PDB file of C-alpha atoms in Angstrom:
ATOM      1  CA  MET A1447      16.776 -14.061 -30.647  1.00 64.00           C
ATOM      2  CA  ASP A1448      13.946 -14.366 -27.748  1.00 76.00           C
ATOM      3  CA  LEU A1449      14.392 -12.993 -24.165  1.00 83.00           C
ATOM      4  CA  ASP A1450      13.588 -15.203 -21.773  1.00 88.00           C
ATOM      5  CA  LEU A1451      10.992 -13.499 -19.234  1.00 88.00           C
ATOM      6  CA  ARG A1452      12.612 -16.498 -16.156  1.00 90.00           C
ATOM      7  CA  LYS A1453      16.153 -15.775 -16.708  1.00 91.00           C
ATOM      8  CA  LEU A1454      15.451 -11.839 -16.763  1.00 91.00           C
ATOM      9  CA  ARG A1455      13.775 -12.473 -13.116  1.00 89.00           C
ATOM     10  CA  TYR A1456      16.802 -14.314 -11.932  1.00 92.00           C
ATOM     11  CA  PHE A1457      19.374 -11.496 -13.058  1.00 92.00           C
ATOM     12  CA  VAL A1458      16.690  -8.975 -11.296  1.00 90.00           C
ATOM     13  CA  ALA A1459      17.021 -10.503  -8.239  1.00 91.00           C
ATOM     14  CA  VAL A1460      20.810 -10.833  -8.295  1.00 92.00           C
ATOM     15  CA  ALA A1461      21.206  -7.394  -9.567  1.00 91.00           C
ATOM     16  CA  GLU A1462      19.125  -6.397  -6.334  1.00 89.00           C
ATOM     17  CA  GLU A1463      20.579  -8.353  -4.050  1.00 89.00           C
ATOM     18  CA  PHE A1464      24.274  -8.245  -5.460  1.00 87.00           C
ATOM     19  CA  HIS A1465      24.849 -11.419  -4.492  1.00 89.00           C
ATOM     20  CA  PHE A1466      23.909 -14.914  -5.972  1.00 91.00           C
ATOM     21  CA  GLY A1467      23.561 -16.794  -2.819  1.00 90.00           C
ATOM     22  CA  ARG A1468      20.896 -14.471  -1.016  1.00 91.00           C
ATOM     23  CA  ALA A1469      19.298 -14.308  -4.750  1.00 90.00           C
ATOM     24  CA  ALA A1470      18.702 -18.200  -4.758  1.00 91.00           C
ATOM     25  CA  GLU A1471      16.853 -17.877  -1.700  1.00 91.00           C
ATOM     26  CA  ARG A1472      14.905 -15.145  -2.387  1.00 90.00           C
ATOM     27  CA  LEU A1473      14.384 -17.313  -5.823  1.00 91.00           C
ATOM     28  CA  HIS A1474      13.839 -20.758  -3.680  1.00 90.00           C
ATOM     29  CA  ILE A1475      16.030 -22.330  -6.453  1.00 92.00           C
ATOM     30  CA  ALA A1476      19.706 -24.040  -5.217  1.00 92.00           C
ATOM     31  CA  GLN A1477      22.867 -21.568  -6.078  1.00 92.00           C
ATOM     32  CA  PRO A1478      24.558 -23.676  -9.071  1.00 91.00           C
ATOM     33  CA  VAL A1479      21.118 -23.196 -10.599  1.00 92.00           C
ATOM     34  CA  LEU A1480      20.949 -19.896 -10.557  1.00 92.00           C
ATOM     35  CA  SER A1481      24.374 -19.175 -11.929  1.00 92.00           C
ATOM     36  CA  ARG A1482      23.892 -21.429 -15.064  1.00 92.00           C
ATOM     37  CA  GLN A1483      20.764 -19.800 -15.746  1.00 92.00           C
ATOM     38  CA  ILE A1484      22.739 -16.252 -15.681  1.00 93.00           C
ATOM     39  CA  ARG A1485      25.813 -17.573 -17.489  1.00 92.00           C
ATOM     40  CA  SER A1486      23.262 -18.514 -20.062  1.00 92.00           C
ATOM     41  CA  LEU A1487      20.796 -15.793 -20.164  1.00 92.00           C
ATOM     42  CA  GLU A1488      24.750 -13.313 -20.898  1.00 92.00           C
ATOM     43  CA  ASP A1489      25.236 -16.214 -23.882  1.00 91.00           C
ATOM     44  CA  ASP A1490      21.839 -15.146 -24.915  1.00 91.00           C
ATOM     45  CA  LEU A1491      22.848 -11.351 -25.067  1.00 92.00           C
ATOM     46  CA  GLY A1492      26.603 -11.956 -25.850  1.00 92.00           C
ATOM     47  CA  ALA A1493      27.790  -9.980 -23.379  1.00 93.00           C
ATOM     48  CA  GLU A1494      28.573 -10.234 -19.172  1.00 92.00           C
ATOM     49  CA  VAL A1495      25.782  -8.614 -16.802  1.00 92.00           C
ATOM     50  CA  PHE A1496      28.225  -9.398 -13.860  1.00 92.00           C
ATOM     51  CA  ASP A1497      31.082  -8.497 -12.873  1.00 89.00           C
ATOM     52  CA  ARG A1498      32.312 -11.534 -10.228  1.00 81.00           C
ATOM     53  CA  GLY A1499      35.507 -10.076  -9.019  1.00 74.00           C
ATOM     54  CA  ARG A1500      36.870  -9.839  -5.260  1.00 69.00           C
ATOM     55  CA  ARG A1501      34.663  -6.799  -4.670  1.00 71.00           C
ATOM     56  CA  GLY A1502      31.703  -9.127  -4.732  1.00 74.00           C
ATOM     57  CA  THR A1503      28.801  -9.013  -7.745  1.00 83.00           C
ATOM     58  CA  LEU A1504      28.980  -5.929  -9.393  1.00 89.00           C
ATOM     59  CA  LEU A1505      27.128  -4.676 -12.477  1.00 92.00           C
ATOM     60  CA  THR A1506      28.809  -4.322 -15.330  1.00 92.00           C
ATOM     61  CA  PRO A1507      27.554  -1.007 -17.961  1.00 92.00           C
ATOM     62  CA  ALA A1508      25.633  -3.846 -19.854  1.00 93.00           C
ATOM     63  CA  GLY A1509      24.453  -5.411 -17.214  1.00 92.00           C
ATOM     64  CA  GLU A1510      23.225  -2.158 -15.426  1.00 92.00           C
ATOM     65  CA  GLN A1511      21.307  -0.887 -18.558  1.00 92.00           C
ATOM     66  CA  LEU A1512      19.728  -4.404 -18.462  1.00 93.00           C
ATOM     67  CA  LEU A1513      18.294  -3.986 -15.258  1.00 90.00           C
ATOM     68  CA  GLU A1514      17.259  -0.291 -16.282  1.00 85.00           C
ATOM     69  CA  ASP A1515      15.068  -2.086 -18.633  1.00 86.00           C
ATOM     70  CA  ALA A1516      14.553  -5.288 -17.228  1.00 87.00           C
ATOM     71  CA  VAL A1517      12.214  -3.651 -14.193  1.00 82.00           C
ATOM     72  CA  PRO A1518       9.765  -2.383 -16.427  1.00 79.00           C
ATOM     73  CA  LEU A1519       9.380  -5.334 -19.088  1.00 82.00           C
ATOM     74  CA  LEU A1520       8.838  -7.496 -16.246  1.00 83.00           C
ATOM     75  CA  ALA A1521       6.040  -5.497 -14.691  1.00 78.00           C
ATOM     76  CA  SER A1522       4.458  -4.990 -18.429  1.00 75.00           C
ATOM     77  CA  ALA A1523       4.515  -9.206 -18.576  1.00 80.00           C
ATOM     78  CA  GLN A1524       3.164  -9.354 -15.401  1.00 78.00           C
ATOM     79  CA  ALA A1525      -0.074  -6.899 -16.349  1.00 73.00           C
ATOM     80  CA  LEU A1526      -0.324  -8.273 -19.313  1.00 76.00           C
ATOM     81  CA  VAL A1527      -0.762 -11.576 -17.509  1.00 79.00           C
ATOM     82  CA  GLY A1528      -3.275 -10.474 -15.753  1.00 73.00           C
ATOM     83  CA  ARG A1529      -5.510  -8.537 -18.302  1.00 71.00           C
ATOM     84  CA  VAL A1530      -5.763 -11.414 -20.331  1.00 79.00           C
ATOM     85  CA  LYS A1531      -6.807 -13.902 -17.065  1.00 75.00           C
ATOM     86  CA  SER A1532      -9.664 -11.663 -16.314  1.00 69.00           C
ATOM     87  CA  ALA A1533     -10.608 -11.317 -20.154  1.00 71.00           C
ATOM     88  CA  ALA A1534     -10.847 -15.126 -20.257  1.00 78.00           C
ATOM     89  CA  GLN A1535     -12.487 -15.314 -16.295  1.00 71.00           C
ATOM     90  CA  GLY A1536     -15.071 -13.156 -18.672  1.00 69.00           C
ATOM     91  CA  THR A1537     -13.869  -9.663 -16.099  1.00 75.00           C
ATOM     92  CA  GLN A1538     -12.724  -6.675 -16.314  1.00 84.00           C
ATOM     93  CA  SER A1539     -10.433  -4.724 -14.582  1.00 88.00           C
ATOM     94  CA  LEU A1540      -9.240  -0.694 -14.629  1.00 92.00           C
ATOM     95  CA  THR A1541      -6.022   0.361 -12.988  1.00 93.00           C
ATOM     96  CA  ILE A1542      -6.191   3.682 -11.807  1.00 96.00           C
ATOM     97  CA  GLY A1543      -2.731   5.494 -11.070  1.00 95.00           C
ATOM     98  CA  PHE A1544      -2.663   8.717  -8.380  1.00 95.00           C
ATOM     99  CA  MET A1545      -0.355  10.935  -6.462  1.00 91.00           C
ATOM    100  CA  PRO A1546      -0.411  11.356  -2.961  1.00 86.00           C
ATOM    101  CA  GLY A1547      -3.187  14.602  -2.115  1.00 87.00           C
ATOM    102  CA  ILE A1548      -5.529  13.791  -5.326  1.00 90.00           C
ATOM    103  CA  THR A1549      -8.946  12.338  -4.301  1.00 89.00           C
ATOM    104  CA  LEU A1550     -10.586  10.083  -6.315  1.00 92.00           C
ATOM    105  CA  THR A1551     -13.455   9.168  -5.026  1.00 93.00           C
ATOM    106  CA  PRO A1552     -15.546  11.454  -6.910  1.00 94.00           C
ATOM    107  CA  ALA A1553     -14.570   9.984 -10.684  1.00 96.00           C
ATOM    108  CA  MET A1554     -14.731   6.306  -9.307  1.00 95.00           C
ATOM    109  CA  VAL A1555     -18.350   6.617  -8.484  1.00 95.00           C
ATOM    110  CA  ALA A1556     -19.011   8.069 -11.433  1.00 96.00           C
ATOM    111  CA  PHE A1557     -17.198   5.780 -13.404  1.00 97.00           C
ATOM    112  CA  THR A1558     -18.733   2.524 -11.456  1.00 95.00           C
ATOM    113  CA  ALA A1559     -22.330   3.901 -12.053  1.00 95.00           C
ATOM    114  CA  HIS A1560     -22.262   3.745 -15.461  1.00 94.00           C
ATOM    115  CA  HIS A1561     -19.691   0.488 -15.030  1.00 95.00           C
ATOM    116  CA  PRO A1562     -21.082  -2.087 -12.131  1.00 93.00           C
ATOM    117  CA  GLY A1563     -19.343  -5.362 -13.231  1.00 89.00           C
ATOM    118  CA  VAL A1564     -15.618  -3.573 -13.437  1.00 92.00           C
ATOM    119  CA  ASP A1565     -13.121  -4.299 -11.209  1.00 90.00           C
ATOM    120  CA  VAL A1566     -11.545  -0.954 -10.181  1.00 93.00           C
ATOM    121  CA  ARG A1567      -7.761  -0.834  -8.705  1.00 91.00           C
ATOM    122  CA  LEU A1568      -6.487   1.733  -7.493  1.00 94.00           C
ATOM    123  CA  LEU A1569      -2.138   1.865  -7.167  1.00 92.00           C
ATOM    124  CA  ARG A1570      -0.574   5.118  -5.262  1.00 91.00           C
ATOM    125  CA  THR A1571       2.456   6.469  -7.897  1.00 92.00           C
ATOM    126  CA  SER A1572       5.263   9.021  -6.978  1.00 88.00           C
ATOM    127  CA  TRP A1573       7.032  11.527  -8.810  1.00 85.00           C
ATOM    128  CA  ASP A1574       9.472   9.083  -9.677  1.00 83.00           C
ATOM    129  CA  ASP A1575       7.076   6.012 -11.277  1.00 88.00           C
ATOM    130  CA  GLN A1576       3.781   8.208 -12.008  1.00 93.00           C
ATOM    131  CA  VAL A1577       4.830   7.786 -15.836  1.00 93.00           C
ATOM    132  CA  ALA A1578       6.360   4.248 -15.724  1.00 89.00           C
ATOM    133  CA  VAL A1579       3.616   2.739 -14.812  1.00 91.00           C
ATOM    134  CA  LEU A1580       1.508   3.424 -17.279  1.00 92.00           C
ATOM    135  CA  LEU A1581       3.762   2.582 -19.853  1.00 87.00           C
ATOM    136  CA  ASP A1582       4.577  -0.523 -18.607  1.00 84.00           C
ATOM    137  CA  GLY A1583       0.944  -1.439 -18.061  1.00 85.00           C
ATOM    138  CA  ARG A1584       1.003  -2.047 -14.309  1.00 88.00           C
ATOM    139  CA  ALA A1585      -1.804   1.074 -14.449  1.00 93.00           C
ATOM    140  CA  ASP A1586      -4.304   1.662 -17.522  1.00 93.00           C
ATOM    141  CA  ILE A1587      -4.621   5.669 -16.564  1.00 96.00           C
ATOM    142  CA  GLY A1588      -3.148   7.845 -14.200  1.00 96.00           C
ATOM    143  CA  ILE A1589      -3.752  11.286 -12.731  1.00 96.00           C
ATOM    144  CA  VAL A1590      -0.280  12.507 -12.518  1.00 96.00           C
ATOM    145  CA  ARG A1591       1.150  15.877 -11.443  1.00 94.00           C
ATOM    146  CA  LEU A1592       2.930  17.668 -14.182  1.00 92.00           C
ATOM    147  CA  PRO A1593       5.583  18.173 -15.511  1.00 89.00           C
ATOM    148  CA  ILE A1594       6.485  14.694 -17.349  1.00 91.00           C
ATOM    149  CA  ASP A1595       7.859  13.199 -20.261  1.00 89.00           C
ATOM    150  CA  ARG A1596       5.127  13.097 -22.116  1.00 92.00           C
ATOM    151  CA  GLN A1597       6.239  10.789 -24.592  1.00 90.00           C
ATOM    152  CA  GLY A1598       4.041   7.886 -25.682  1.00 90.00           C
ATOM    153  CA  LEU A1599       1.426   9.586 -23.341  1.00 93.00           C
ATOM    154  CA  LYS A1600      -1.834  11.037 -24.322  1.00 95.00           C
ATOM    155  CA  LEU A1601      -3.002  13.762 -21.650  1.00 96.00           C
ATOM    156  CA  ARG A1602      -6.184  15.501 -21.070  1.00 96.00           C
ATOM    157  CA  PRO A1603      -5.774  18.698 -17.646  1.00 95.00           C
ATOM    158  CA  LEU A1604      -7.507  18.435 -15.190  1.00 95.00           C
ATOM    159  CA  PHE A1605      -6.588  21.414 -12.830  1.00 94.00           C
ATOM    160  CA  ARG A1606      -4.632  23.131 -11.054  1.00 93.00           C
ATOM    161  CA  GLU A1607      -3.567  24.253  -7.770  1.00 93.00           C
ATOM    162  CA  PRO A1608      -1.241  26.132  -5.490  1.00 94.00           C
ATOM    163  CA  ARG A1609       2.087  25.351  -4.190  1.00 94.00           C
ATOM    164  CA  VAL A1610       3.187  25.577  -0.643  1.00 96.00           C
ATOM    165  CA  VAL A1611       6.819  25.502   0.951  1.00 97.00           C
ATOM    166  CA  MET A1612       6.951  23.072   3.755  1.00 97.00           C
ATOM    167  CA  VAL A1613       9.117  24.965   6.815  1.00 97.00           C
ATOM    168  CA  PRO A1614       9.285  23.142  10.404  1.00 97.00           C
ATOM    169  CA  MET A1615       8.312  24.758  13.601  1.00 95.00           C
ATOM    170  CA  GLY A1616      10.298  27.426  14.955  1.00 94.00           C
ATOM    171  CA  HIS A1617      11.265  28.068  11.267  1.00 96.00           C
ATOM    172  CA  ARG A1618      12.329  32.201  11.074  1.00 95.00           C
ATOM    173  CA  LEU A1619       9.635  32.226   8.426  1.00 96.00           C
ATOM    174  CA  ALA A1620       7.200  30.073  10.516  1.00 94.00           C
ATOM    175  CA  ASP A1621       5.190  33.150  11.826  1.00 94.00           C
ATOM    176  CA  ARG A1622       4.261  34.339   8.348  1.00 93.00           C
ATOM    177  CA  THR A1623       1.300  34.237   6.613  1.00 88.00           C
ATOM    178  CA  SER A1624       3.143  34.122   3.166  1.00 93.00           C
ATOM    179  CA  VAL A1625       6.473  34.250   1.446  1.00 96.00           C
ATOM    180  CA  ALA A1626       8.252  35.022  -1.290  1.00 96.00           C
ATOM    181  CA  VAL A1627      10.556  33.050  -2.566  1.00 96.00           C
ATOM    182  CA  LYS A1628      13.736  35.285  -2.584  1.00 96.00           C
ATOM    183  CA  GLU A1629      13.501  35.180   1.352  1.00 97.00           C
ATOM    184  CA  LEU A1630      13.764  31.314   0.939  1.00 97.00           C
ATOM    185  CA  ALA A1631      16.957  31.682  -1.050  1.00 96.00           C
ATOM    186  CA  ALA A1632      19.287  30.650   1.526  1.00 95.00           C
ATOM    187  CA  GLU A1633      17.671  27.208   2.686  1.00 96.00           C
ATOM    188  CA  HIS A1634      18.081  23.681   0.896  1.00 96.00           C
ATOM    189  CA  LEU A1635      15.711  22.381  -0.945  1.00 96.00           C
ATOM    190  CA  LEU A1636      14.965  18.727  -0.381  1.00 95.00           C
ATOM    191  CA  GLN A1637      14.360  17.995  -4.070  1.00 92.00           C
ATOM    192  CA  ASP A1638      15.227  18.638  -7.231  1.00 90.00           C
ATOM    193  CA  PRO A1639      15.598  22.110  -8.252  1.00 92.00           C
ATOM    194  CA  ASN A1640      14.284  21.800 -11.695  1.00 89.00           C
ATOM    195  CA  ALA A1641      10.692  21.284  -9.787  1.00 88.00           C
ATOM    196  CA  VAL A1642      10.974  24.652  -8.216  1.00 93.00           C
ATOM    197  CA  PRO A1643      12.606  26.560 -11.261  1.00 93.00           C
ATOM    198  CA  GLU A1644      11.716  30.174  -9.374  1.00 95.00           C
ATOM    199  CA  TRP A1645      13.709  28.872  -6.270  1.00 95.00           C
ATOM    200  CA  ARG A1646      16.472  27.767  -8.359  1.00 95.00           C
ATOM    201  CA  ASP A1647      17.311  30.891 -10.212  1.00 95.00           C
ATOM    202  CA  VAL A1648      17.562  32.516  -6.825  1.00 95.00           C
ATOM    203  CA  ALA A1649      18.967  29.966  -4.584  1.00 96.00           C
ATOM    204  CA  LEU A1650      22.226  30.483  -2.643  1.00 96.00           C
ATOM    205  CA  GLU A1651      23.256  27.291  -2.846  1.00 94.00           C
ATOM    206  CA  LEU A1652      23.269  27.215  -6.315  1.00 95.00           C
ATOM    207  CA  GLN A1653      24.706  30.052  -6.980  1.00 93.00           C
ATOM    208  CA  ASP A1654      28.133  29.343  -4.694  1.00 89.00           C
ATOM    209  CA  GLY A1655      28.452  26.015  -6.014  1.00 88.00           C
ATOM    210  CA  ARG A1656      27.940  24.553  -1.975  1.00 87.00           C
ATOM    211  CA  ARG A1657      24.744  22.565  -2.571  1.00 90.00           C
ATOM    212  CA  LEU A1658      24.371  19.803  -0.253  1.00 84.00           C
ATOM    213  CA  ALA A1659      23.589  16.169  -1.423  1.00 85.00           C
ATOM    214  CA  VAL A1660      19.776  15.090  -0.779  1.00 86.00           C
ATOM    215  CA  PRO A1661      18.821  11.660   0.189  1.00 82.00           C
ATOM    216  CA  VAL A1662      17.227   9.767  -2.260  1.00 80.00           C
ATOM    217  CA  ILE A1663      13.111  10.047  -0.977  1.00 84.00           C
ATOM    218  CA  HIS A1664      10.098   8.363  -2.480  1.00 77.00           C
ATOM    219  CA  GLN A1665       7.669   9.440  -0.290  1.00 85.00           C
ATOM    220  CA  VAL A1666       6.025  12.147   1.056  1.00 90.00           C
ATOM    221  CA  GLU A1667       6.591  11.277   4.365  1.00 92.00           C
ATOM    222  CA  GLU A1668       9.692  11.021   3.931  1.00 92.00           C
ATOM    223  CA  LYS A1669      10.070  14.537   3.083  1.00 93.00           C
ATOM    224  CA  LEU A1670       7.977  15.904   6.138  1.00 95.00           C
ATOM    225  CA  GLU A1671       9.849  13.998   8.167  1.00 96.00           C
ATOM    226  CA  LEU A1672      13.232  15.578   7.198  1.00 95.00           C
ATOM    227  CA  VAL A1673      11.646  19.043   6.847  1.00 97.00           C
ATOM    228  CA  ALA A1674      10.567  18.566  10.544  1.00 96.00           C
ATOM    229  CA  ALA A1675      13.946  17.655  11.750  1.00 96.00           C
ATOM    230  CA  GLY A1676      15.584  21.324  10.244  1.00 95.00           C
ATOM    231  CA  ALA A1677      17.181  19.265   7.306  1.00 94.00           C
ATOM    232  CA  GLY A1678      15.456  21.369   4.637  1.00 96.00           C
ATOM    233  CA  ILE A1679      12.287  22.598   3.086  1.00 97.00           C
ATOM    234  CA  CYS A1680       9.988  21.355   0.248  1.00 96.00           C
ATOM    235  CA  VAL A1681       7.385  22.753  -1.874  1.00 96.00           C
ATOM    236  CA  LEU A1682       4.478  20.431  -2.244  1.00 95.00           C
ATOM    237  CA  PRO A1683       1.184  20.815  -3.784  1.00 94.00           C
ATOM    238  CA  LEU A1684      -1.400  22.537  -1.549  1.00 94.00           C
ATOM    239  CA  SER A1685      -3.830  19.569  -1.531  1.00 92.00           C
ATOM    240  CA  THR A1686      -0.671  17.552  -1.308  1.00 93.00           C
ATOM    241  CA  ALA A1687       0.279  19.547   2.318  1.00 94.00           C
ATOM    242  CA  THR A1688      -3.150  19.254   3.537  1.00 92.00           C
ATOM    243  CA  PHE A1689      -3.295  15.576   3.297  1.00 90.00           C
ATOM    244  CA  TYR A1690      -0.738  15.016   4.930  1.00 90.00           C
ATOM    245  CA  THR A1691      -1.368  17.016   8.400  1.00 87.00           C
ATOM    246  CA  ARG A1692       1.084  17.216  10.781  1.00 91.00           C
ATOM    247  CA  PRO A1693       1.943  19.589  14.124  1.00 93.00           C
ATOM    248  CA  ASP A1694       5.542  19.740  13.623  1.00 96.00           C
ATOM    249  CA  VAL A1695       5.218  21.176   9.635  1.00 96.00           C
ATOM    250  CA  ILE A1696       4.057  24.697   8.918  1.00 96.00           C
ATOM    251  CA  ALA A1697       2.951  24.928   4.815  1.00 96.00           C
ATOM    252  CA  LEU A1698       3.350  28.582   3.575  1.00 96.00           C
ATOM    253  CA  ARG A1699       1.575  30.196   1.012  1.00 94.00           C
ATOM    254  CA  VAL A1700       4.832  31.386  -1.593  1.00 95.00           C
ATOM    255  CA  ASP A1701       2.995  34.485  -3.316  1.00 88.00           C
ATOM    256  CA  ASP A1702       5.261  34.632  -6.657  1.00 93.00           C
ATOM    257  CA  ILE A1703       5.815  30.608  -7.780  1.00 93.00           C
ATOM    258  CA  GLY A1704       3.450  28.856 -10.168  1.00 91.00           C
ATOM    259  CA  PRO A1705       0.935  26.488  -9.505  1.00 93.00           C
ATOM    260  CA  ASN A1706       0.898  22.707  -9.960  1.00 93.00           C
ATOM    261  CA  GLU A1707      -0.785  21.352 -12.691  1.00 94.00           C
ATOM    262  CA  VAL A1708      -2.869  18.213 -12.192  1.00 95.00           C
ATOM    263  CA  ALA A1709      -3.424  15.791 -15.802  1.00 96.00           C
ATOM    264  CA  LEU A1710      -4.780  12.325 -16.660  1.00 97.00           C
ATOM    265  CA  ALA A1711      -2.609  10.699 -18.680  1.00 97.00           C
ATOM    266  CA  TRP A1712      -2.511   7.317 -20.319  1.00 96.00           C
ATOM    267  CA  ALA A1713      -0.338   5.127 -22.844  1.00 91.00           C
ATOM    268  CA  ALA A1714      -1.180   6.452 -26.446  1.00 91.00           C
ATOM    269  CA  ALA A1715      -1.220   2.784 -27.856  1.00 84.00           C
ATOM    270  CA  ARG A1716      -4.060   2.119 -25.435  1.00 81.00           C
ATOM    271  CA  ARG A1717      -7.160   1.927 -26.801  1.00 82.00           C
ATOM    272  CA  SER A1718      -9.506   0.489 -24.306  1.00 87.00           C
ATOM    273  CA  ARG A1719     -12.931   1.614 -24.041  1.00 93.00           C
ATOM    274  CA  LEU A1720     -12.603   1.564 -20.069  1.00 94.00           C
ATOM    275  CA  VAL A1721      -9.580   4.444 -19.944  1.00 95.00           C
ATOM    276  CA  HIS A1722     -12.043   6.713 -22.125  1.00 95.00           C
ATOM    277  CA  ASP A1723     -14.729   6.408 -19.753  1.00 96.00           C
ATOM    278  CA  PHE A1724     -12.855   7.093 -17.227  1.00 97.00           C
ATOM    279  CA  ALA A1725     -10.838   9.998 -18.268  1.00 96.00           C
ATOM    280  CA  GLN A1726     -14.345  11.388 -18.642  1.00 96.00           C
ATOM    281  CA  ALA A1727     -15.599  10.627 -15.636  1.00 96.00           C
ATOM    282  CA  ALA A1728     -12.673  11.933 -13.887  1.00 96.00           C
ATOM    283  CA  ALA A1729     -12.970  15.296 -16.328  1.00 95.00           C
ATOM    284  CA  ASP A1730     -16.555  15.696 -15.085  1.00 94.00           C
ATOM    285  CA  THR A1731     -16.098  15.448 -11.458  1.00 94.00           C
ATOM    286  CA  LEU A1732     -12.267  16.433 -10.891  1.00 91.00           C
ATOM    287  CA  ALA A1733     -12.158  19.204 -12.549  1.00 83.00           C
ATOM    288  CA  ARG A1734     -13.373  21.882 -10.291  1.00 63.00           C
ATOM    289  CA  PRO A1735     -12.195  25.334  -9.781  1.00 50.00           C
ATOM    290  CA  HIS A1736      -8.814  24.709  -8.356  1.00 42.00           C
ATOM    291  CA  THR A1737      -7.201  27.530  -9.418  1.00 42.00           C
ATOM    292  CA  GLU A1738      -3.834  29.301  -8.071  1.00 39.00           C
ATOM    293  CA  GLU A1739      -6.023  32.048  -5.990  1.00 41.00           C
ATOM    294  CA  GLN A1740      -7.109  29.189  -3.176  1.00 45.00           C
ATOM    295  CA  GLN A1741      -5.243  31.059   0.217  1.00 46.00           C
ATOM    296  CA  PRO A1742      -3.631  27.719   2.461  1.00 44.00           C
ATOM    297  CA  SER A1743      -4.012  27.757   5.746  1.00 43.00           C
ATOM    298  CA  THR A1744      -0.801  28.772   7.468  1.00 41.00           C
ATOM    299  CA  HIS A1745      -1.145  25.552  10.112  1.00 41.00           C
ATOM    300  CA  TYR A1746      -1.141  21.883   9.236  1.00 39.00           C
TER     301      TYR A1746
END
């Protein structure tokens, strides 16, 4: 059976809107046409993907699985079309994913000096999608922050840098130049505890089983807004904290926390010479002596 990508796009629209009428408007098609296409997709799959009950349009377990797989598949198909069109037009392009706080300019200058005709594009990523954009083809190569799931990827280490804890102005520790992890044991961490194992091992809210729910956060700006409002603390790489300067949030060195490691990553299946050449340019220009001994300023 061959999956129809158009039907998948229709399905994703309904799944995101949770409403056939709104999805039809978004897709600029009639609602009966959309309903028939979804029924056809369900026939193709041999499974119902929506529960059309009194509670509205909800995903079935099969639909949840389809949504998880369909989004990267559609992104990969779109990236493929873009690469084929570029090749047909006799042009080359390279899309580079990058995490907040990482400056790509030196690597881009070095790369474009040897490849002046290549269309270099940048794609800002987050902790949630820095790997996905590589596997689905939206980015050809990425500068990622570890740890990540390395399956299907090739990695090349670049550097490591200190991490700092972000606290609001007026916090009990705000006048300090550095803190120890144990002094953060009573704080609420606005991120996955596994991302900061040193805090996880001493956190009172985890030991007492009273950890508050953390809202879904996709951007650094959102984390810092919550920190400034007194909702909790977060731990960031030094360069990220420095990039997102604001007067109501303070960065403190944490003496006994491990550094963040930065690396190049790309899909193992890719054989592009441009990917190899950019990786070399990045290694030559970005792998500077960035060590955990560097000291952050107290205030940002």
